[in-house]
């Protein structure tokens, strides 16, 4: 007995990924064991009966294993957090497939590719942080140039990675900076990003979301168009006393609007509604939210356009 086909290393874990096994010994019952390699914890155990060539799709289990969050640990620099990949071990009986590293993505990516849906030129507030992820299998380096009062200052960084490396930028570490130029080199592939420092409007909302490539993007929505509370009441109808309220749960909802942006930015923001995970900055830090909007409306056709969307806390009854 042996494995006939297994997924490629660094494959996207949020689309079907199948292991195929040849049961040439004609065993009536086979047991498949899925294990999280990094924690050694069991993910699932499957019993396969009367199958000559069983096929196991592991994408649903990989979604359960995914633990990607906005990166908020450490100062400006390069990091390789293990939470940005999933490593799976699959064994059937005494046969074990080679361990595989998966990305929390819905499409294929290549070595050295930046894992972002936003364009290379971006805005960042003087007190904001941002991150840029890159598909890196060995070594990643970065050159950051901060321009303050017209004077450039350079810093270099490096990290060894096994799947994903990310650069964290904390703008507050560079007082009076008006721009940042970031050069990333991952597995020999170079990419460049430029940040312009801009004022953050009062009442704005910064969102982060897991994009289709398996990285996390961030964007500040400068306008809160509407804030409202949705109240859900449960009532019990009693014959003598009439309706009696048994439970009432309030839910805060926000409709937020983007700035007038080029088409490339709006294209990335429009995909936010279908992202596997979305977070918003609140007083408690990053809070997971649900994008209520099923479709996003882009206003004022032309070179610069804007869109709006509605969010609510993922936790029932939560506040923003």
mmCIF file of C-alpha atoms in Angstrom:
data_model
loop_
_atom_site.group_PDB
_atom_site.id
_atom_site.type_symbol
_atom_site.label_atom_id
_atom_site.label_comp_id
_atom_site.label_asym_id
_atom_site.label_seq_id
_atom_site.Cartn_x
_atom_site.Cartn_y
_atom_site.Cartn_z
ATOM 1 C CA UNK A 1 0.000 0.000 0.000
ATOM 2 C CA UNK A 2 1.223 3.496 -0.755
ATOM 3 C CA UNK A 3 0.267 7.059 -1.545
ATOM 4 C CA UNK A 4 -0.386 7.576 -5.243
ATOM 5 C CA UNK A 5 -0.779 11.361 -5.240
ATOM 6 C CA UNK A 6 -0.257 14.112 -2.668
ATOM 7 C CA UNK A 7 -0.498 17.941 -2.860
ATOM 8 C CA UNK A 8 2.480 20.096 -3.766
ATOM 9 C CA UNK A 9 4.367 21.883 -1.012
ATOM 10 C CA UNK A 10 3.174 25.470 -0.398
ATOM 11 C CA UNK A 11 -0.161 24.797 -2.112
ATOM 12 C CA UNK A 12 -3.219 26.969 -1.292
ATOM 13 C CA UNK A 13 -5.024 25.265 1.575
ATOM 14 C CA UNK A 14 -8.462 26.853 1.116
ATOM 15 C CA UNK A 15 -9.189 25.067 -2.179
ATOM 16 C CA UNK A 16 -9.523 21.285 -2.649
ATOM 17 C CA UNK A 17 -6.244 19.505 -1.864
ATOM 18 C CA UNK A 18 -6.463 15.740 -2.233
ATOM 19 C CA UNK A 19 -4.367 12.792 -1.092
ATOM 20 C CA UNK A 20 -4.906 9.586 -3.099
ATOM 21 C CA UNK A 21 -3.938 6.202 -1.602
ATOM 22 C CA UNK A 22 -3.605 2.804 -3.293
ATOM 23 C CA UNK A 23 -5.053 -0.012 -1.189
ATOM 24 C CA UNK A 24 -3.483 -2.856 -3.180
ATOM 25 C CA UNK A 25 -3.628 -5.161 -0.138
ATOM 26 C CA UNK A 26 -7.436 -4.929 -0.346
ATOM 27 C CA UNK A 27 -7.773 -4.087 3.342
ATOM 28 C CA UNK A 28 -11.439 -3.814 4.272
ATOM 29 C CA UNK A 29 -10.855 -0.975 6.737
ATOM 30 C CA UNK A 30 -8.239 1.765 6.685
ATOM 31 C CA UNK A 31 -7.679 4.522 9.241
ATOM 32 C CA UNK A 32 -6.385 7.912 8.114
ATOM 33 C CA UNK A 33 -4.781 10.137 10.757
ATOM 34 C CA UNK A 34 -4.307 13.865 10.138
ATOM 35 C CA UNK A 35 -1.890 15.678 12.463
ATOM 36 C CA UNK A 36 -0.815 19.289 12.848
ATOM 37 C CA UNK A 37 2.946 18.821 12.490
ATOM 38 C CA UNK A 38 3.894 21.975 14.375
ATOM 39 C CA UNK A 39 1.820 21.225 17.484
ATOM 40 C CA UNK A 40 1.704 17.408 17.162
ATOM 41 C CA UNK A 41 -2.041 17.684 17.849
ATOM 42 C CA UNK A 42 -4.511 15.390 16.113
ATOM 43 C CA UNK A 43 -6.641 17.181 13.520
ATOM 44 C CA UNK A 44 -8.918 14.302 12.505
ATOM 45 C CA UNK A 45 -9.147 10.531 12.269
ATOM 46 C CA UNK A 46 -11.074 9.038 9.363
ATOM 47 C CA UNK A 47 -12.241 5.456 8.917
ATOM 48 C CA UNK A 48 -12.218 4.328 5.269
ATOM 49 C CA UNK A 49 -14.164 1.178 4.417
ATOM 50 C CA UNK A 50 -14.059 -1.032 1.312
ATOM 51 C CA UNK A 51 -12.092 1.406 -0.837
ATOM 52 C CA UNK A 52 -9.413 0.367 -3.300
ATOM 53 C CA UNK A 53 -8.170 3.913 -4.005
ATOM 54 C CA UNK A 54 -9.433 6.257 -1.279
ATOM 55 C CA UNK A 55 -9.166 10.003 -1.905
ATOM 56 C CA UNK A 56 -9.104 12.488 0.976
ATOM 57 C CA UNK A 57 -9.735 16.222 0.503
ATOM 58 C CA UNK A 58 -8.026 18.013 3.413
ATOM 59 C CA UNK A 59 -9.063 21.627 2.635
ATOM 60 C CA UNK A 60 -11.828 21.669 5.288
ATOM 61 C CA UNK A 61 -9.326 20.531 7.935
ATOM 62 C CA UNK A 62 -6.776 23.128 6.818
ATOM 63 C CA UNK A 63 -9.364 25.880 7.292
ATOM 64 C CA UNK A 64 -9.799 24.688 10.870
ATOM 65 C CA UNK A 65 -6.034 24.742 11.386
ATOM 66 C CA UNK A 66 -5.599 28.269 9.982
ATOM 67 C CA UNK A 67 -4.566 30.772 12.670
ATOM 68 C CA UNK A 68 -3.578 33.868 10.673
ATOM 69 C CA UNK A 69 -4.086 37.177 12.528
ATOM 70 C CA UNK A 70 -2.887 40.741 11.922
ATOM 71 C CA UNK A 71 0.740 40.767 13.022
ATOM 72 C CA UNK A 72 1.183 43.029 16.041
ATOM 73 C CA UNK A 73 4.292 41.593 17.706
ATOM 74 C CA UNK A 74 7.625 43.364 17.657
ATOM 75 C CA UNK A 75 8.982 46.558 16.119
ATOM 76 C CA UNK A 76 9.587 47.430 12.488
ATOM 77 C CA UNK A 77 11.357 44.508 10.830
ATOM 78 C CA UNK A 78 11.164 41.158 9.052
ATOM 79 C CA UNK A 79 9.449 38.184 10.688
ATOM 80 C CA UNK A 80 8.495 34.613 9.796
ATOM 81 C CA UNK A 81 5.489 33.762 12.007
ATOM 82 C CA UNK A 82 4.470 30.102 11.870
ATOM 83 C CA UNK A 83 0.809 31.139 12.121
ATOM 84 C CA UNK A 84 0.877 32.207 8.452
ATOM 85 C CA UNK A 85 1.136 28.615 7.192
ATOM 86 C CA UNK A 86 -0.332 25.214 8.086
ATOM 87 C CA UNK A 87 1.821 22.053 8.158
ATOM 88 C CA UNK A 88 -0.082 18.793 7.806
ATOM 89 C CA UNK A 89 0.956 15.195 8.328
ATOM 90 C CA UNK A 90 -1.259 12.430 6.913
ATOM 91 C CA UNK A 91 -0.803 8.724 7.632
ATOM 92 C CA UNK A 92 -2.892 5.740 6.577
ATOM 93 C CA UNK A 93 -2.058 2.655 8.574
ATOM 94 C CA UNK A 94 1.725 2.427 8.694
ATOM 95 C CA UNK A 95 2.181 4.499 5.529
ATOM 96 C CA UNK A 96 2.919 8.191 5.995
ATOM 97 C CA UNK A 97 2.934 10.873 3.305
ATOM 98 C CA UNK A 98 5.672 13.531 3.374
ATOM 99 C CA UNK A 99 4.676 16.526 5.483
ATOM 100 C CA UNK A 100 3.232 19.379 3.486
ATOM 101 C CA UNK A 101 3.195 23.147 4.155
ATOM 102 C CA UNK A 102 0.034 24.932 3.007
ATOM 103 C CA UNK A 103 -0.771 28.626 2.733
ATOM 104 C CA UNK A 104 -4.148 30.028 3.926
ATOM 105 C CA UNK A 105 -4.921 30.992 0.335
ATOM 106 C CA UNK A 106 -7.427 30.347 -2.437
ATOM 107 C CA UNK A 107 -4.979 30.580 -5.353
ATOM 108 C CA UNK A 108 -1.513 29.371 -6.257
ATOM 109 C CA UNK A 109 1.456 31.615 -5.493
ATOM 110 C CA UNK A 110 5.073 31.369 -6.547
ATOM 111 C CA UNK A 111 8.297 31.699 -4.610
ATOM 112 C CA UNK A 112 9.193 35.339 -3.996
ATOM 113 C CA UNK A 113 5.713 36.655 -4.810
ATOM 114 C CA UNK A 114 4.263 39.392 -2.568
ATOM 115 C CA UNK A 115 1.080 38.081 -0.937
ATOM 116 C CA UNK A 116 -1.021 41.199 -1.317
ATOM 117 C CA UNK A 117 -3.979 42.465 -3.322
ATOM 118 C CA UNK A 118 -3.222 46.172 -2.818
ATOM 119 C CA UNK A 119 -0.995 48.146 -5.230
ATOM 120 C CA UNK A 120 2.634 48.975 -4.473
ATOM 121 C CA UNK A 121 1.967 52.658 -3.674
ATOM 122 C CA UNK A 122 0.076 53.072 -0.393
ATOM 123 C CA UNK A 123 -0.875 55.504 2.350
ATOM 124 C CA UNK A 124 -0.070 55.086 6.046
ATOM 125 C CA UNK A 125 -0.924 57.261 9.043
ATOM 126 C CA UNK A 126 1.794 58.613 11.302
ATOM 127 C CA UNK A 127 0.576 56.339 14.132
ATOM 128 C CA UNK A 128 -0.459 53.358 12.015
ATOM 129 C CA UNK A 129 1.217 50.027 11.317
ATOM 130 C CA UNK A 130 1.199 47.965 8.146
ATOM 131 C CA UNK A 131 2.472 44.602 6.973
ATOM 132 C CA UNK A 132 3.554 43.129 3.647
ATOM 133 C CA UNK A 133 3.744 39.342 3.311
ATOM 134 C CA UNK A 134 5.817 37.492 0.738
ATOM 135 C CA UNK A 135 5.977 33.847 -0.326
ATOM 136 C CA UNK A 136 9.439 32.898 0.948
ATOM 137 C CA UNK A 137 10.876 29.381 1.232
ATOM 138 C CA UNK A 138 14.436 30.168 2.337
ATOM 139 C CA UNK A 139 15.727 33.687 2.965
ATOM 140 C CA UNK A 140 14.162 37.141 2.870
ATOM 141 C CA UNK A 141 15.859 40.531 3.190
ATOM 142 C CA UNK A 142 14.521 44.079 3.284
ATOM 143 C CA UNK A 143 15.866 47.575 2.764
ATOM 144 C CA UNK A 144 13.703 50.313 4.274
ATOM 145 C CA UNK A 145 14.355 53.960 3.408
ATOM 146 C CA UNK A 146 12.554 56.480 5.626
ATOM 147 C CA UNK A 147 12.557 60.067 4.350
ATOM 148 C CA UNK A 148 12.286 62.662 7.138
ATOM 149 C CA UNK A 149 12.456 66.359 6.252
ATOM 150 C CA UNK A 150 13.923 65.394 2.893
ATOM 151 C CA UNK A 151 16.745 63.339 4.449
ATOM 152 C CA UNK A 152 16.717 59.561 3.739
ATOM 153 C CA UNK A 153 17.665 57.056 6.426
ATOM 154 C CA UNK A 154 18.169 53.389 5.552
ATOM 155 C CA UNK A 155 17.810 50.221 7.617
ATOM 156 C CA UNK A 156 18.355 46.609 6.551
ATOM 157 C CA UNK A 157 16.667 43.460 7.857
ATOM 158 C CA UNK A 158 16.791 39.712 7.222
ATOM 159 C CA UNK A 159 14.984 36.530 8.224
ATOM 160 C CA UNK A 160 14.924 32.842 7.328
ATOM 161 C CA UNK A 161 11.446 31.574 6.433
ATOM 162 C CA UNK A 162 9.660 28.391 5.467
ATOM 163 C CA UNK A 163 6.616 29.506 3.537
ATOM 164 C CA UNK A 164 5.840 33.117 4.455
ATOM 165 C CA UNK A 165 7.881 36.101 5.596
ATOM 166 C CA UNK A 166 6.362 39.462 6.438
ATOM 167 C CA UNK A 167 7.634 42.977 6.887
ATOM 168 C CA UNK A 168 6.073 45.025 9.669
ATOM 169 C CA UNK A 169 6.198 48.809 9.404
ATOM 170 C CA UNK A 170 5.518 50.930 12.487
ATOM 171 C CA UNK A 171 5.358 54.512 11.251
ATOM 172 C CA UNK A 172 5.599 55.991 14.776
ATOM 173 C CA UNK A 173 9.195 54.731 15.022
ATOM 174 C CA UNK A 174 10.135 57.348 12.418
ATOM 175 C CA UNK A 175 8.904 60.744 13.685
ATOM 176 C CA UNK A 176 8.369 63.376 11.002
ATOM 177 C CA UNK A 177 8.720 60.818 8.194
ATOM 178 C CA UNK A 178 6.876 61.818 5.046
ATOM 179 C CA UNK A 179 7.548 58.673 2.990
ATOM 180 C CA UNK A 180 8.926 55.124 3.148
ATOM 181 C CA UNK A 181 10.460 53.039 0.366
ATOM 182 C CA UNK A 182 10.564 49.298 0.996
ATOM 183 C CA UNK A 183 12.621 46.875 -1.117
ATOM 184 C CA UNK A 184 11.945 43.191 -0.390
ATOM 185 C CA UNK A 185 14.028 40.309 -1.749
ATOM 186 C CA UNK A 186 12.624 36.823 -1.156
ATOM 187 C CA UNK A 187 14.249 33.724 -2.667
ATOM 188 C CA UNK A 188 16.071 36.021 -5.084
ATOM 189 C CA UNK A 189 12.918 37.831 -6.295
ATOM 190 C CA UNK A 190 12.735 41.589 -5.714
ATOM 191 C CA UNK A 191 9.642 43.731 -5.081
ATOM 192 C CA UNK A 192 9.204 47.385 -4.170
ATOM 193 C CA UNK A 193 6.587 49.282 -2.129
ATOM 194 C CA UNK A 194 6.233 52.977 -1.392
ATOM 195 C CA UNK A 195 4.299 54.530 1.482
ATOM 196 C CA UNK A 196 3.210 58.142 1.684
ATOM 197 C CA UNK A 197 2.484 59.342 5.226
ATOM 198 C CA UNK A 198 -0.968 60.933 5.409
ATOM 199 C CA UNK A 199 -3.203 62.370 8.089
ATOM 200 C CA UNK A 200 -5.677 59.901 9.582
ATOM 201 C CA UNK A 201 -9.157 61.516 9.694
ATOM 202 C CA UNK A 202 -11.074 61.483 12.963
ATOM 203 C CA UNK A 203 -13.648 58.697 13.020
ATOM 204 C CA UNK A 204 -11.831 56.569 10.449
ATOM 205 C CA UNK A 205 -11.754 52.770 10.659
ATOM 206 C CA UNK A 206 -8.746 50.600 9.829
ATOM 207 C CA UNK A 207 -9.576 47.141 8.524
ATOM 208 C CA UNK A 208 -7.374 44.126 7.869
ATOM 209 C CA UNK A 209 -8.340 41.063 5.844
ATOM 210 C CA UNK A 210 -6.932 37.745 4.713
ATOM 211 C CA UNK A 211 -6.554 38.009 0.948
ATOM 212 C CA UNK A 212 -6.749 35.293 -1.706
ATOM 213 C CA UNK A 213 -2.947 34.884 -1.800
ATOM 214 C CA UNK A 214 -2.715 34.099 1.920
ATOM 215 C CA UNK A 215 -1.388 37.465 3.141
ATOM 216 C CA UNK A 216 -3.094 40.095 5.279
ATOM 217 C CA UNK A 217 -3.792 43.531 3.808
ATOM 218 C CA UNK A 218 -4.757 46.706 5.698
ATOM 219 C CA UNK A 219 -6.641 49.830 4.666
ATOM 220 C CA UNK A 220 -8.022 52.832 6.536
ATOM 221 C CA UNK A 221 -11.594 53.772 5.640
ATOM 222 C CA UNK A 222 -11.659 57.513 6.369
ATOM 223 C CA UNK A 223 -15.450 57.934 6.567
ATOM 224 C CA UNK A 224 -18.070 56.433 8.876
ATOM 225 C CA UNK A 225 -21.268 57.012 6.894
ATOM 226 C CA UNK A 226 -23.705 55.470 9.348
ATOM 227 C CA UNK A 227 -23.724 53.914 12.796
ATOM 228 C CA UNK A 228 -26.765 52.024 13.995
ATOM 229 C CA UNK A 229 -27.850 49.355 16.444
ATOM 230 C CA UNK A 230 -29.834 46.301 15.415
ATOM 231 C CA UNK A 231 -31.959 44.918 18.263
ATOM 232 C CA UNK A 232 -33.100 41.300 18.236
ATOM 233 C CA UNK A 233 -35.881 40.520 20.707
ATOM 234 C CA UNK A 234 -37.278 37.155 21.609
ATOM 235 C CA UNK A 235 -40.803 37.130 23.007
ATOM 236 C CA UNK A 236 -42.964 34.440 24.489
ATOM 237 C CA UNK A 237 -46.738 34.654 23.958
ATOM 238 C CA UNK A 238 -48.626 33.729 27.106
ATOM 239 C CA UNK A 239 -52.387 33.378 26.938
ATOM 240 C CA UNK A 240 -53.093 35.393 30.084
ATOM 241 C CA UNK A 241 -50.364 38.049 30.145
ATOM 242 C CA UNK A 242 -49.697 38.410 26.402
ATOM 243 C CA UNK A 243 -46.205 38.893 25.043
ATOM 244 C CA UNK A 244 -43.339 38.529 27.522
ATOM 245 C CA UNK A 245 -39.822 39.473 26.426
ATOM 246 C CA UNK A 246 -37.344 36.721 27.256
ATOM 247 C CA UNK A 247 -34.184 38.072 25.587
ATOM 248 C CA UNK A 248 -32.910 41.190 23.838
ATOM 249 C CA UNK A 249 -29.549 41.408 22.075
ATOM 250 C CA UNK A 250 -28.124 44.606 20.591
ATOM 251 C CA UNK A 251 -25.694 44.588 17.686
ATOM 252 C CA UNK A 252 -23.718 47.564 16.430
ATOM 253 C CA UNK A 253 -23.332 48.063 12.697
ATOM 254 C CA UNK A 254 -21.177 50.542 10.809
ATOM 255 C CA UNK A 255 -21.326 51.630 7.194
ATOM 256 C CA UNK A 256 -17.870 52.881 6.282
ATOM 257 C CA UNK A 257 -16.633 54.537 3.120
ATOM 258 C CA UNK A 258 -13.301 54.533 1.329
ATOM 259 C CA UNK A 259 -11.476 57.575 0.025
ATOM 260 C CA UNK A 260 -11.625 58.366 -3.688
ATOM 261 C CA UNK A 261 -9.169 55.825 -5.027
ATOM 262 C CA UNK A 262 -7.727 54.489 -8.299
ATOM 263 C CA UNK A 263 -9.280 51.349 -9.772
ATOM 264 C CA UNK A 264 -6.497 49.073 -8.468
ATOM 265 C CA UNK A 265 -7.236 50.004 -4.849
ATOM 266 C CA UNK A 266 -10.994 49.616 -5.262
ATOM 267 C CA UNK A 267 -10.517 46.231 -6.903
ATOM 268 C CA UNK A 268 -8.673 45.034 -3.779
ATOM 269 C CA UNK A 269 -11.268 46.557 -1.435
ATOM 270 C CA UNK A 270 -14.129 44.964 -3.356
ATOM 271 C CA UNK A 271 -12.644 41.501 -2.688
ATOM 272 C CA UNK A 272 -12.727 42.251 1.023
ATOM 273 C CA UNK A 273 -16.415 41.234 1.133
ATOM 274 C CA UNK A 274 -15.480 37.648 0.216
ATOM 275 C CA UNK A 275 -12.353 37.393 2.415
ATOM 276 C CA UNK A 276 -12.138 34.351 4.745
ATOM 277 C CA UNK A 277 -11.398 36.643 7.718
ATOM 278 C CA UNK A 278 -11.736 40.394 8.348
ATOM 279 C CA UNK A 279 -10.691 42.447 11.400
ATOM 280 C CA UNK A 280 -11.286 46.043 12.530
ATOM 281 C CA UNK A 281 -9.307 48.127 15.000
ATOM 282 C CA UNK A 282 -11.338 48.749 18.175
ATOM 283 C CA UNK A 283 -10.498 49.856 21.703
ATOM 284 C CA UNK A 284 -9.777 46.198 22.482
ATOM 285 C CA UNK A 285 -7.359 45.883 19.550
ATOM 286 C CA UNK A 286 -8.059 43.883 16.412
ATOM 287 C CA UNK A 287 -11.621 42.528 16.534
ATOM 288 C CA UNK A 288 -12.926 40.022 13.993
ATOM 289 C CA UNK A 289 -15.866 41.418 12.051
ATOM 290 C CA UNK A 290 -18.425 40.202 9.557
ATOM 291 C CA UNK A 291 -18.912 42.089 6.292
ATOM 292 C CA UNK A 292 -22.684 42.342 5.997
ATOM 293 C CA UNK A 293 -22.693 43.756 2.457
ATOM 294 C CA UNK A 294 -23.352 41.093 -0.170
ATOM 295 C CA UNK A 295 -22.412 43.512 -2.935
ATOM 296 C CA UNK A 296 -20.289 46.654 -2.924
ATOM 297 C CA UNK A 297 -21.400 49.784 -4.750
ATOM 298 C CA UNK A 298 -18.758 51.923 -6.446
ATOM 299 C CA UNK A 299 -19.815 55.540 -6.687
ATOM 300 C CA UNK A 300 -19.095 58.295 -9.230
ATOM 301 C CA UNK A 301 -17.587 56.605 -12.314
ATOM 302 C CA UNK A 302 -14.364 58.206 -13.423
ATOM 303 C CA UNK A 303 -10.644 58.138 -12.759
ATOM 304 C CA UNK A 304 -11.150 58.222 -8.979
ATOM 305 C CA UNK A 305 -14.025 56.372 -7.358
ATOM 306 C CA UNK A 306 -15.082 55.207 -3.903
ATOM 307 C CA UNK A 307 -17.046 52.397 -2.308
ATOM 308 C CA UNK A 308 -18.804 51.714 0.970
ATOM 309 C CA UNK A 309 -19.530 48.577 2.958
ATOM 310 C CA UNK A 310 -21.260 47.577 6.173
ATOM 311 C CA UNK A 311 -19.607 45.651 9.004
ATOM 312 C CA UNK A 312 -20.699 44.171 12.317
ATOM 313 C CA UNK A 313 -18.816 42.280 15.062
ATOM 314 C CA UNK A 314 -18.374 38.574 14.368
ATOM 315 C CA UNK A 315 -19.276 37.891 17.998
ATOM 316 C CA UNK A 316 -23.036 38.101 18.454
ATOM 317 C CA UNK A 317 -23.993 41.187 20.428
ATOM 318 C CA UNK A 318 -20.503 42.683 20.116
ATOM 319 C CA UNK A 319 -19.565 46.347 19.807
ATOM 320 C CA UNK A 320 -17.365 48.275 17.432
#
